[in-house]
Short mmCIF file of C-alpha atoms in Angstrom, two decimals:
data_model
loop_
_atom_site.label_atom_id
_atom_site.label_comp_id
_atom_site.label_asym_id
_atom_site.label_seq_id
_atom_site.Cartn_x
_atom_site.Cartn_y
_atom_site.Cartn_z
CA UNK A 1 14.87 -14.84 1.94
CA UNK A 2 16.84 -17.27 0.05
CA UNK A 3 13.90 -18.65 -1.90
CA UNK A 4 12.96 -15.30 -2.88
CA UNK A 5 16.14 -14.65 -4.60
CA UNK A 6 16.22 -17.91 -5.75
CA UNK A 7 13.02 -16.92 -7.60
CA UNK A 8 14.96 -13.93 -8.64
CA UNK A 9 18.08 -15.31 -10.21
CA UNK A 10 15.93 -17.66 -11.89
CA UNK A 11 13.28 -15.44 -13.38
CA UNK A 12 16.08 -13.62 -14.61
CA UNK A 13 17.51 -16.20 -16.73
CA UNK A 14 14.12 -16.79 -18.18
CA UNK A 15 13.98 -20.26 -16.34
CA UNK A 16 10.19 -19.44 -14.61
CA UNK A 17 7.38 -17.29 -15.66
CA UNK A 18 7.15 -14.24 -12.97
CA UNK A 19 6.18 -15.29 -9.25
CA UNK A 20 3.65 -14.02 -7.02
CA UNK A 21 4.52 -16.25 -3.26
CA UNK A 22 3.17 -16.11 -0.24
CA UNK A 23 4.63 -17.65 2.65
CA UNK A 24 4.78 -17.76 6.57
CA UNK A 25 7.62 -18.30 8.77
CA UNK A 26 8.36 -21.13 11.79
CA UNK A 27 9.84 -20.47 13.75
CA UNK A 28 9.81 -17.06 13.92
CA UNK A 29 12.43 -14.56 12.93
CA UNK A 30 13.56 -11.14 12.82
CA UNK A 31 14.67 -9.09 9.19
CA UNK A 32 16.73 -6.52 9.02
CA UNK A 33 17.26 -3.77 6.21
CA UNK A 34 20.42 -4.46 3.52
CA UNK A 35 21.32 -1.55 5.13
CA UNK A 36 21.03 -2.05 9.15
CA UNK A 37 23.73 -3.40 11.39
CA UNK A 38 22.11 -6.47 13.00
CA UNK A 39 24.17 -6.58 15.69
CA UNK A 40 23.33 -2.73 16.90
CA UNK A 41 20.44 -3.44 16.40
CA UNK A 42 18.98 -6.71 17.29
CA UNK A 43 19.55 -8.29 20.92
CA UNK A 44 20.67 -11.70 19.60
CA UNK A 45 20.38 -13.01 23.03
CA UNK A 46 17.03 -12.08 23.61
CA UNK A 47 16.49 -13.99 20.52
CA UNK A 48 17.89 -17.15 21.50
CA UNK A 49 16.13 -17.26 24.80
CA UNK A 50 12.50 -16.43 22.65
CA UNK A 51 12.92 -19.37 20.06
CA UNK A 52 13.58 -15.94 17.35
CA UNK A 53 15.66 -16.42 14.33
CA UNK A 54 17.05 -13.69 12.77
CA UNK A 55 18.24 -12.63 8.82
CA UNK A 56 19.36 -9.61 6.55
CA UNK A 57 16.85 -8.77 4.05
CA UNK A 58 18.46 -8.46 0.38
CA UNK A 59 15.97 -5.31 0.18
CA UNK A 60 16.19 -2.10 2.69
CA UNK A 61 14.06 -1.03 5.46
CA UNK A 62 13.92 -1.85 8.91
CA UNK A 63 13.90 -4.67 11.01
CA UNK A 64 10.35 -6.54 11.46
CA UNK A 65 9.35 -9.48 13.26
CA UNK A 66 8.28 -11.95 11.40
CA UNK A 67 5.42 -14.14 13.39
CA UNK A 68 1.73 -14.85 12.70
CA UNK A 69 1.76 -13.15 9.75
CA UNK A 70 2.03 -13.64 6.06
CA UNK A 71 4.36 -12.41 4.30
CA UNK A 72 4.18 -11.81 0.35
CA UNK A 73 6.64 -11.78 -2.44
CA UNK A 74 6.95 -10.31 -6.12
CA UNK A 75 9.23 -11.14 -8.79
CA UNK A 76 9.04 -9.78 -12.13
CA UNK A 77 11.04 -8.14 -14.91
CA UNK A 78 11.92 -4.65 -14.47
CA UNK A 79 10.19 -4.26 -18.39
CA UNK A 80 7.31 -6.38 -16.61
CA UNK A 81 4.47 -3.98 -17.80
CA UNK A 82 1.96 -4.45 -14.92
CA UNK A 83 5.28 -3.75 -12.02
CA UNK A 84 7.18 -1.55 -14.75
CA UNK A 85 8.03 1.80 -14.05
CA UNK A 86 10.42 3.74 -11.14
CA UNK A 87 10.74 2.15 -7.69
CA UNK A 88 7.54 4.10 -6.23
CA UNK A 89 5.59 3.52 -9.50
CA UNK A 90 5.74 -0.09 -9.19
CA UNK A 91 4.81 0.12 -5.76
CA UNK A 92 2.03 1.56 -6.28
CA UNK A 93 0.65 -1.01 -8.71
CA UNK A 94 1.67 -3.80 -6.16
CA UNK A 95 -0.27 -1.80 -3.56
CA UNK A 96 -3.13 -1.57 -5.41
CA UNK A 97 -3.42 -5.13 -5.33
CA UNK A 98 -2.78 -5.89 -2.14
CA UNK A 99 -5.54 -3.14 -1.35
CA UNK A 100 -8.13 -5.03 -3.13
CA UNK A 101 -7.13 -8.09 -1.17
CA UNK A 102 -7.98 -6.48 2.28
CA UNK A 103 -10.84 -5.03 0.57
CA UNK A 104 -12.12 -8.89 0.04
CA UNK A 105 -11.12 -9.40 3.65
CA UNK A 106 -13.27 -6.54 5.01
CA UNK A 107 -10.70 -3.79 5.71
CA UNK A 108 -10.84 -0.50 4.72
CA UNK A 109 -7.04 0.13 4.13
CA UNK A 110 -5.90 3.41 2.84
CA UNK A 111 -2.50 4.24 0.86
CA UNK A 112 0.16 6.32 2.85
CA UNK A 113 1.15 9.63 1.15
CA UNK A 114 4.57 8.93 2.96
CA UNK A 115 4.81 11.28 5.91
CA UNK A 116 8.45 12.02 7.31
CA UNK A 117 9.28 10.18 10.25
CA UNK A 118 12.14 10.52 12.12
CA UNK A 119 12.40 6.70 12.39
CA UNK A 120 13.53 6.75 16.03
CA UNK A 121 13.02 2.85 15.96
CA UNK A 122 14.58 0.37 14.52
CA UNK A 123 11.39 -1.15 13.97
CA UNK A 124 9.64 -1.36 10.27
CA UNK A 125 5.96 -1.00 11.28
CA UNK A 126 7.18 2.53 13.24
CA UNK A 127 6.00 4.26 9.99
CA UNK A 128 4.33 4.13 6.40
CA UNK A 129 6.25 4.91 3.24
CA UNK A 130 4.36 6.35 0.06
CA UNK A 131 1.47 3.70 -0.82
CA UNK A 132 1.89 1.61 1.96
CA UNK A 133 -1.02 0.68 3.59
CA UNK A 134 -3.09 2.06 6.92
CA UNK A 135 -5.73 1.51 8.43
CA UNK A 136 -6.78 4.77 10.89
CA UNK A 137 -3.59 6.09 9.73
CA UNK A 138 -1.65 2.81 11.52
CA UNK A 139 0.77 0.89 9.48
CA UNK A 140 -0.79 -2.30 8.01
CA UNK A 141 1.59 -3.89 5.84
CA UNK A 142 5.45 -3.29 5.07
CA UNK A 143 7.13 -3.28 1.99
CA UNK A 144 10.62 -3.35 0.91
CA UNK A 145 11.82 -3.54 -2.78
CA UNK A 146 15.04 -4.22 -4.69
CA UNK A 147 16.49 -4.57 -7.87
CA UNK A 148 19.00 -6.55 -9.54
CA UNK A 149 19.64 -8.65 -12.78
CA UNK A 150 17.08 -6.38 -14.47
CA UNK A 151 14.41 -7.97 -12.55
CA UNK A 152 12.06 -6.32 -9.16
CA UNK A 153 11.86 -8.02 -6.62
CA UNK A 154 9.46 -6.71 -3.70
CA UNK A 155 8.12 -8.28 -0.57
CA UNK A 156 6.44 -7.37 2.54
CA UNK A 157 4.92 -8.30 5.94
CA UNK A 158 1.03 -8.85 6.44
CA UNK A 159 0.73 -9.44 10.44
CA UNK A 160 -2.43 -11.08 11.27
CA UNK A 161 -1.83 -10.78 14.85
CA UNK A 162 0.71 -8.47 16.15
CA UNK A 163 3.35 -9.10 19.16
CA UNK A 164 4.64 -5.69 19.76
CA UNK A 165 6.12 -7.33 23.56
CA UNK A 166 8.11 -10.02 21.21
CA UNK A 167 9.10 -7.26 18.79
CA UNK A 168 10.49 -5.02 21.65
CA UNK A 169 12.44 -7.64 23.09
CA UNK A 170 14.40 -8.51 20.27
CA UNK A 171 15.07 -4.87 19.57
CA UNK A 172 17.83 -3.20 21.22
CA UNK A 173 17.56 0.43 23.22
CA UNK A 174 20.12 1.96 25.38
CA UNK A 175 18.20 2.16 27.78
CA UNK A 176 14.54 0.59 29.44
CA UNK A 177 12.82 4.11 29.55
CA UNK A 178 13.41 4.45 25.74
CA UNK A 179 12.37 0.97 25.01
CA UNK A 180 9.35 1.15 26.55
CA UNK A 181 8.52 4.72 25.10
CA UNK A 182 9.50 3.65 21.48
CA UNK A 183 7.22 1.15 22.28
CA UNK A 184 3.99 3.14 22.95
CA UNK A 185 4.49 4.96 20.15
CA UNK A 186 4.69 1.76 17.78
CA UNK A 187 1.79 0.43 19.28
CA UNK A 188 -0.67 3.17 18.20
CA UNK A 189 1.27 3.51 14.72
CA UNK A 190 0.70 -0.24 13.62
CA UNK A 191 -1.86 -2.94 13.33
CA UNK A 192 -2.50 -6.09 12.60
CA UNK A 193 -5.33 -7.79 10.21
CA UNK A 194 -7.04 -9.11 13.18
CA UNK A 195 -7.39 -5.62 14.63
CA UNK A 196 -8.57 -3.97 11.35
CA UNK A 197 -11.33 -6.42 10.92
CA UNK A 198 -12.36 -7.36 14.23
CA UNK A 199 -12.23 -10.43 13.99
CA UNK A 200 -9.30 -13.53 13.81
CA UNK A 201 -8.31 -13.91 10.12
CA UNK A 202 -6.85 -17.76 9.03
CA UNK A 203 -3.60 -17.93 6.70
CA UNK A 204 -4.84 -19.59 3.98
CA UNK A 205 -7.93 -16.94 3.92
CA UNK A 206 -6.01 -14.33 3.42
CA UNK A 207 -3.77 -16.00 1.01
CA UNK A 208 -6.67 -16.61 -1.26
CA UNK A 209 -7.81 -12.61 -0.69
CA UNK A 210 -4.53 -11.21 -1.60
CA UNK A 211 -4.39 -13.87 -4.46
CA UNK A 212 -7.99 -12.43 -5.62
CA UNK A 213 -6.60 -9.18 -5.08
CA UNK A 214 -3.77 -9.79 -7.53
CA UNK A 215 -5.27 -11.61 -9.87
CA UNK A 216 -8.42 -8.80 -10.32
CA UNK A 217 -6.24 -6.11 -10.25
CA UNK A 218 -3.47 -6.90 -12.93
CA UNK A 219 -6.36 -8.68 -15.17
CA UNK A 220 -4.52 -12.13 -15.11
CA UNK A 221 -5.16 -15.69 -14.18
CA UNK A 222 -3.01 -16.81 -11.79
CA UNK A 223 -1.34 -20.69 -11.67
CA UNK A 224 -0.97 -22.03 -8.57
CA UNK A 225 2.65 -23.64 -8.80
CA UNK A 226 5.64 -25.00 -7.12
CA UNK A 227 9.81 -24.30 -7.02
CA UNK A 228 12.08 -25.98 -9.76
CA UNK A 229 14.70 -28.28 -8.75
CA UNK A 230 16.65 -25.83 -10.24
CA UNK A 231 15.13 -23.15 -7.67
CA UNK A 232 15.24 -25.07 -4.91
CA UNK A 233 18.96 -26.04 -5.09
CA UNK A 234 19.70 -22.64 -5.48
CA UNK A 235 17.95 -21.34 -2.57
CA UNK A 236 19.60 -24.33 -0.55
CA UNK A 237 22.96 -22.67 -2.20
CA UNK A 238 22.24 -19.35 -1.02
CA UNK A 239 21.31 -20.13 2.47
CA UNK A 240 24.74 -22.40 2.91
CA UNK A 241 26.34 -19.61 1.75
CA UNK A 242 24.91 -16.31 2.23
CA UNK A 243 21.81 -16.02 4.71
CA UNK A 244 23.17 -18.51 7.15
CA UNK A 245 26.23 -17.24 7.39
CA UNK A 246 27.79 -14.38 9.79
CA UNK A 247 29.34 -12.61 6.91
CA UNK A 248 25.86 -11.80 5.05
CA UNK A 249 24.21 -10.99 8.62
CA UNK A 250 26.68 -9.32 9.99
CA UNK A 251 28.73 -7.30 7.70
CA UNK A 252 27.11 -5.09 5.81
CA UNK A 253 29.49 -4.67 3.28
CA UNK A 254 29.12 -7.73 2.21
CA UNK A 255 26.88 -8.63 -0.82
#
């Protein structure tokens, strides 16, 4: 999370050229929504005992569990004529990509017309929003965007394998019937890449399908790159003092 924003604040001073990233997380760790109240909603000691770090996302949306999986980033200027355009506009041309990334992989993904939900879980994967992607109707990959400093910033989660146990434990319920319910239901609205393809899928092969799937989408030639000094000092700044501390994650006035 901080390197994304790092990415951010410096694409917005014109320091780097905008970002496509893809990244994976270890350990593993739960996200919540700018919005969400980790503590109500995430069973902190459930995540100690599992090894499970946990953060508040600069973006909205609901918590997801960030494990076997990779997880994507965009960072471009709002003006940014391949991302430009209102928040589900730009989605849209983000999920296009990412379509013709699974596409490489094998899947036949489908964009989400956004059906309400009454998003009785905390959980992300519980439901599609407008052009995210399915498979049989089952939540493949969540997005979340912001924006700020006149720049879009929009990432999202790619499981390749899916621990809905894991996810449930971490999550809080009042009470085990609910849990386990809630749970049901999430496992026949989500799935993983391994499930949509039948078969296992490596990291860095889907890294180079989604970066295909960019690339021949938006007409560009991508260059494979690294993080500034600049960047990374400022991420290192932001998680000293912002997503490592109890203020950011726990107060959600604070921003």
């Amino acid at each position: 999370m901080a390197v994304d924003e790092a990415i951010l604040i410096h694409h917005s001073k014109g320091d780097v050229p905008p970002t496509i990233r893809f990244y994976g997380w270890d350990p593993p760790a739960v996200s919540t929504g700018y919005f969400q109240d980790l503590q109500r909603e995430i069973d902190l000691d459930a995540c100690r005992r599992l090894g499970v770090g946990w953060v508040r996302r600069v973006t909205g949306g609901r918590a997801i569990l960030h494990d076997q999986e990779v997880t994507y980033s965009v960072v471009a200027s709002e003006d940014e004529f391949l991302v430009s355009g209102s928040v589900l506009q730009s989605y849209l041309k983000i999920s296009r990509c990412l379509l013709e990334g699974l596409r490489i992989l094998g899947i036949n993904a489908t964009m989400s017309t956004g059906r309400k939900s009454d998003h009785s879980s905390a959980a992300c994967f519980d439901a599609p929003s407008r052009y995210e992607l399915v498979v049989d109707n089952r939540k493949l990959i969540g997005s979340a965007q912001t924006r700020k400093y006149g720049c879009i910033l929009q990432h999202g989660s790619i499981p390749i394998h899916l621990n809905v146990d894991k996810l449930f434990s971490v999550l809080k319920f009042t009470n085990e019937k609910l849990r386990e319910r809630l749970q049901r239901d999430f496992a026949r609205k989500a799935i993983s890449l391994s499930e949509a393809g039948g078969r296992s899928y490596g990291y860095g092969e889907v890294v180079r399908a989604l970066s295909r799937g960019f690339a021949g989408t938006f007409k560009i030639v991508l260059e494979e790159g690294t993080l500034t000094e600049e960047e990374e000092e400022t991420a290192r700044i932001l998680m000293r003092d912002k997503y490592g501390t109890e203020k950011w994650n726990f107060d959600r006035k604070s921003s």
